[in-house]
mmCIF file with all atom_site columns, C-alpha atoms in Angstrom:
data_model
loop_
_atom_site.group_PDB
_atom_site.id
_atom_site.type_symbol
_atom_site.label_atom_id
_atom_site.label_alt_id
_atom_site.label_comp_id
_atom_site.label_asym_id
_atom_site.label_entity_id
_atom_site.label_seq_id
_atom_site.pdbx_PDB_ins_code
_atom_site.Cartn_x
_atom_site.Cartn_y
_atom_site.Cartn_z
_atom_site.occupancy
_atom_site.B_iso_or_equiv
_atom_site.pdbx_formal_charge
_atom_site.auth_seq_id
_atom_site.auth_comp_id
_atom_site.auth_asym_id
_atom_site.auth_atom_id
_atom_site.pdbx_PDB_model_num
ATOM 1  C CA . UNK A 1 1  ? -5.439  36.704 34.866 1.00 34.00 ? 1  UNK A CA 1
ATOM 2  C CA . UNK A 1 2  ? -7.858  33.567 34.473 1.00 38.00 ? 2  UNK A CA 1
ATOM 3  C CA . UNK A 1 3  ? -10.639 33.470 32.593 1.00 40.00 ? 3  UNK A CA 1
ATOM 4  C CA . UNK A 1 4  ? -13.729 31.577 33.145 1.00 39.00 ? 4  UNK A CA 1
ATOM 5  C CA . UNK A 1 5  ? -16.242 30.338 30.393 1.00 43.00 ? 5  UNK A CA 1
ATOM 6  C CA . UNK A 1 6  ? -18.726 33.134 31.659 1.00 39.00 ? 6  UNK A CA 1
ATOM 7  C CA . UNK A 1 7  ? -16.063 36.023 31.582 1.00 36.00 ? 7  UNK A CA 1
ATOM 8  C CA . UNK A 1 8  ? -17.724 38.985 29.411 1.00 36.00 ? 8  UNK A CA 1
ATOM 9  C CA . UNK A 1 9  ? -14.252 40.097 28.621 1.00 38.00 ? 9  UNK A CA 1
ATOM 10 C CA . UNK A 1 10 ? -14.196 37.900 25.422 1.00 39.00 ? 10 UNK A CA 1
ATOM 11 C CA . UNK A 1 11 ? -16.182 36.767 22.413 1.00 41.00 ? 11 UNK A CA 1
ATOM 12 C CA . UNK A 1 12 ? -16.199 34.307 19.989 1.00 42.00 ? 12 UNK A CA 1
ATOM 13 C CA . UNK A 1 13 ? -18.897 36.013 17.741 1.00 42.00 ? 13 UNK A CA 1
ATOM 14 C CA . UNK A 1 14 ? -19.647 33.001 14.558 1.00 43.00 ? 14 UNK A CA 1
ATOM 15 C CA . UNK A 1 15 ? -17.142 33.961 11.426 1.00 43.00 ? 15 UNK A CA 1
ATOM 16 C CA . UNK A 1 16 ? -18.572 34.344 8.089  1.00 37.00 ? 16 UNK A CA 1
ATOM 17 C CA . UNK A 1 17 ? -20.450 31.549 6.817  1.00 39.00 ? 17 UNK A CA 1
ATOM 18 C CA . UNK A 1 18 ? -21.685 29.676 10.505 1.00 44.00 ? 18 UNK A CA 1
ATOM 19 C CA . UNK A 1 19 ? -25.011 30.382 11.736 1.00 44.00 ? 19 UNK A CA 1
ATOM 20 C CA . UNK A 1 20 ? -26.348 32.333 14.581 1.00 48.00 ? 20 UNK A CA 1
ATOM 21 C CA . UNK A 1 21 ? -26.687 30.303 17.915 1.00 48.00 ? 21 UNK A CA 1
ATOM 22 C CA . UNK A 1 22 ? -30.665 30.488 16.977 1.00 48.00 ? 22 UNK A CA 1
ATOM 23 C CA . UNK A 1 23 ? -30.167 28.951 14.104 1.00 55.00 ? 23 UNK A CA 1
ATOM 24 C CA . UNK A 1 24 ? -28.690 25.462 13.659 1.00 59.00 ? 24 UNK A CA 1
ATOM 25 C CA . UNK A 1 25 ? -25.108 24.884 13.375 1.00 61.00 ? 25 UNK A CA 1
ATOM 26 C CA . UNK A 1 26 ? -23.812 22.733 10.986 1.00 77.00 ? 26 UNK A CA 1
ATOM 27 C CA . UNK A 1 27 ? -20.208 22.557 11.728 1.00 80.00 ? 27 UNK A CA 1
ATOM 28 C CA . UNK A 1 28 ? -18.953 19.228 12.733 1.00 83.00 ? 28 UNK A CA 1
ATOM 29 C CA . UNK A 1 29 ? -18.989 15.662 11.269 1.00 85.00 ? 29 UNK A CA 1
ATOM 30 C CA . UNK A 1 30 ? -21.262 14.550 13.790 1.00 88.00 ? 30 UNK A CA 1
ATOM 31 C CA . UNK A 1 31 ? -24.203 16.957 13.924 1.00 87.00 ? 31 UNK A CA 1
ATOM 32 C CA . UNK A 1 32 ? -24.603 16.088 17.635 1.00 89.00 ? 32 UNK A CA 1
ATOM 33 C CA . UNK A 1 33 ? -21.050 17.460 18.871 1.00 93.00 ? 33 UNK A CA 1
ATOM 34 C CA . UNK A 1 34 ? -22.396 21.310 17.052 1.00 93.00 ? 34 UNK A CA 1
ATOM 35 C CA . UNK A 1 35 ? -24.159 21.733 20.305 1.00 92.00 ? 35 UNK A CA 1
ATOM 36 C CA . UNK A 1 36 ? -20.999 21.676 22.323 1.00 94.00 ? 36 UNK A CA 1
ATOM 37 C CA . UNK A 1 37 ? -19.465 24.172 19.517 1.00 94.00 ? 37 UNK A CA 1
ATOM 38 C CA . UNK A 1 38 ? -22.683 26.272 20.069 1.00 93.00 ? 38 UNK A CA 1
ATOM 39 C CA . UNK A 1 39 ? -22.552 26.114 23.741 1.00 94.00 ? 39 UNK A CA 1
ATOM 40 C CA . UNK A 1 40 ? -19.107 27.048 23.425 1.00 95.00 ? 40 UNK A CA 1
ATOM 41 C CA . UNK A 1 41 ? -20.375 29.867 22.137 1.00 94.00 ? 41 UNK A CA 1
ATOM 42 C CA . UNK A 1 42 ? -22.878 31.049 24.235 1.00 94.00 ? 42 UNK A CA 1
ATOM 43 C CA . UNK A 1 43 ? -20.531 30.374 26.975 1.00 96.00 ? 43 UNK A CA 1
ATOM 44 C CA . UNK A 1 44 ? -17.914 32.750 25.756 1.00 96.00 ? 44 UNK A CA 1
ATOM 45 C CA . UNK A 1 45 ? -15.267 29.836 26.157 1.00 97.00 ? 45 UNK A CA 1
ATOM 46 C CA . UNK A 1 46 ? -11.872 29.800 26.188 1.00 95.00 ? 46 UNK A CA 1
ATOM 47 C CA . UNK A 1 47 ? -11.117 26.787 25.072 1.00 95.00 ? 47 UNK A CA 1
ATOM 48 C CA . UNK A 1 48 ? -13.471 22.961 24.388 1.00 97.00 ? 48 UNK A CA 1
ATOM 49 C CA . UNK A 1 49 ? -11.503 20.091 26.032 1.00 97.00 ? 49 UNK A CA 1
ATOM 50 C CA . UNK A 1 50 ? -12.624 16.454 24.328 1.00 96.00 ? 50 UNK A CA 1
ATOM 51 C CA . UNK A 1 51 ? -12.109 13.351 23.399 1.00 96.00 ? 51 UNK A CA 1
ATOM 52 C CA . UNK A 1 52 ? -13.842 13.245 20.611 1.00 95.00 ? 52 UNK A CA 1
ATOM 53 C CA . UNK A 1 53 ? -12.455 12.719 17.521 1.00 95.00 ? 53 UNK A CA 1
ATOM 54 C CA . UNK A 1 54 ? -15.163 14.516 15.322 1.00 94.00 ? 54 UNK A CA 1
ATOM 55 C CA . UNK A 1 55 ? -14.277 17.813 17.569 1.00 96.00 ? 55 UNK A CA 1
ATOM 56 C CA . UNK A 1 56 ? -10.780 17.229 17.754 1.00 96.00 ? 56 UNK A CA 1
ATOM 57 C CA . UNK A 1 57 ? -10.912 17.256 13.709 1.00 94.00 ? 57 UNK A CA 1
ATOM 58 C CA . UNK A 1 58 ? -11.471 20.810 14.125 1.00 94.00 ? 58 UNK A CA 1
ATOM 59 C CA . UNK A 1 59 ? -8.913  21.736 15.749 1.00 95.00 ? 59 UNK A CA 1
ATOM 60 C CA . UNK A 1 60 ? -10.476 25.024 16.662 1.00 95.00 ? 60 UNK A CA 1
ATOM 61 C CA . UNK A 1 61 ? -13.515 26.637 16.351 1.00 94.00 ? 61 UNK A CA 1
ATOM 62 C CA . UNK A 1 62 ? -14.674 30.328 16.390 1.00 93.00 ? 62 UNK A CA 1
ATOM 63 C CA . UNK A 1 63 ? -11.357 30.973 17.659 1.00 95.00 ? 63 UNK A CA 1
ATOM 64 C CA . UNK A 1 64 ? -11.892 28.799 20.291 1.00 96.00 ? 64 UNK A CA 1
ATOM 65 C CA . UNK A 1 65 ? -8.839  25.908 20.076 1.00 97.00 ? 65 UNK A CA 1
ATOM 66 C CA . UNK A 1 66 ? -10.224 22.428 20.542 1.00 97.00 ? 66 UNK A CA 1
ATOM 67 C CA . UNK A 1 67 ? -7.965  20.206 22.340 1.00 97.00 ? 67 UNK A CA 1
ATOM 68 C CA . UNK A 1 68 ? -7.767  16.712 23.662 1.00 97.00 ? 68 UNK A CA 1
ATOM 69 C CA . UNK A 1 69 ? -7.206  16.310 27.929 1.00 97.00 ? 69 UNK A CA 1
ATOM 70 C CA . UNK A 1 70 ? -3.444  15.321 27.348 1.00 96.00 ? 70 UNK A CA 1
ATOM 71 C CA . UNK A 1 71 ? -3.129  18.409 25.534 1.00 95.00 ? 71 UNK A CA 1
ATOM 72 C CA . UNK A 1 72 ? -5.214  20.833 28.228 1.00 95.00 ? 72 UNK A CA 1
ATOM 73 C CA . UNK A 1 73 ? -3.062  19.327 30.697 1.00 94.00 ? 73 UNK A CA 1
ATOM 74 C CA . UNK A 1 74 ? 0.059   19.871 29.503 1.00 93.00 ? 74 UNK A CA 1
ATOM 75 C CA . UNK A 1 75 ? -1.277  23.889 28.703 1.00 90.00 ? 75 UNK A CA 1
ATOM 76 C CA . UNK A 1 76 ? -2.614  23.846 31.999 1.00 88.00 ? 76 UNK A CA 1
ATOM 77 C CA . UNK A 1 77 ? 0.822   22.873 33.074 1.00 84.00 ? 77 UNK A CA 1
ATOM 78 C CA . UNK A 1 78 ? 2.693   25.759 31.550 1.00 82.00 ? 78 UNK A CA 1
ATOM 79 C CA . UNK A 1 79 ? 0.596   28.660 32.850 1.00 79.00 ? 79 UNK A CA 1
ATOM 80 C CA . UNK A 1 80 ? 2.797   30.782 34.919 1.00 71.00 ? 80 UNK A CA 1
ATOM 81 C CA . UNK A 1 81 ? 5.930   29.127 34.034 1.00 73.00 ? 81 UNK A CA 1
ATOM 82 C CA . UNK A 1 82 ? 8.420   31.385 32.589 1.00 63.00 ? 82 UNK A CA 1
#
């Protein structure tokens, strides 16, 4: 079962210590990629796909992992492979 970034089924509520999405984040190196981390959010994704270095830093966010497109491709790759 896929998930898309709309799916109500999951949440990626801020942890302890990051703002509300009213509020301003200020998560990430480069204030401008906190958007994406708060859109994220609000989006209820699964997962932020980037090239950005600042965002790849991360790693994850929010329990959201933050990969690079070689590395959503290759995950893309192994779902339903046993």
């Amino acid at each position: 079962h896929r998930r898309h970034a709309g799916s109500p089924d999951r949440a990626h509520p801020p942890s302890a210590g990051q703002e509300g999405l009213g509020d301003t984040l200020s998560v990430c190196r480069d204030p401008d990629d906190d958007e994406v981390l708060a859109l994220a959010i609000a989006a209820q994704a699964d997962l932020i796909v980037s090239g950005d270095n600042d965002l790849l830093a991360l790693q994850q966010f929010s329990g959201i992992p933050i990969l690079s497109p070689a590395q959503a491709v290759a995950l893309v790759g192994t779902i339903g492979k046993t």
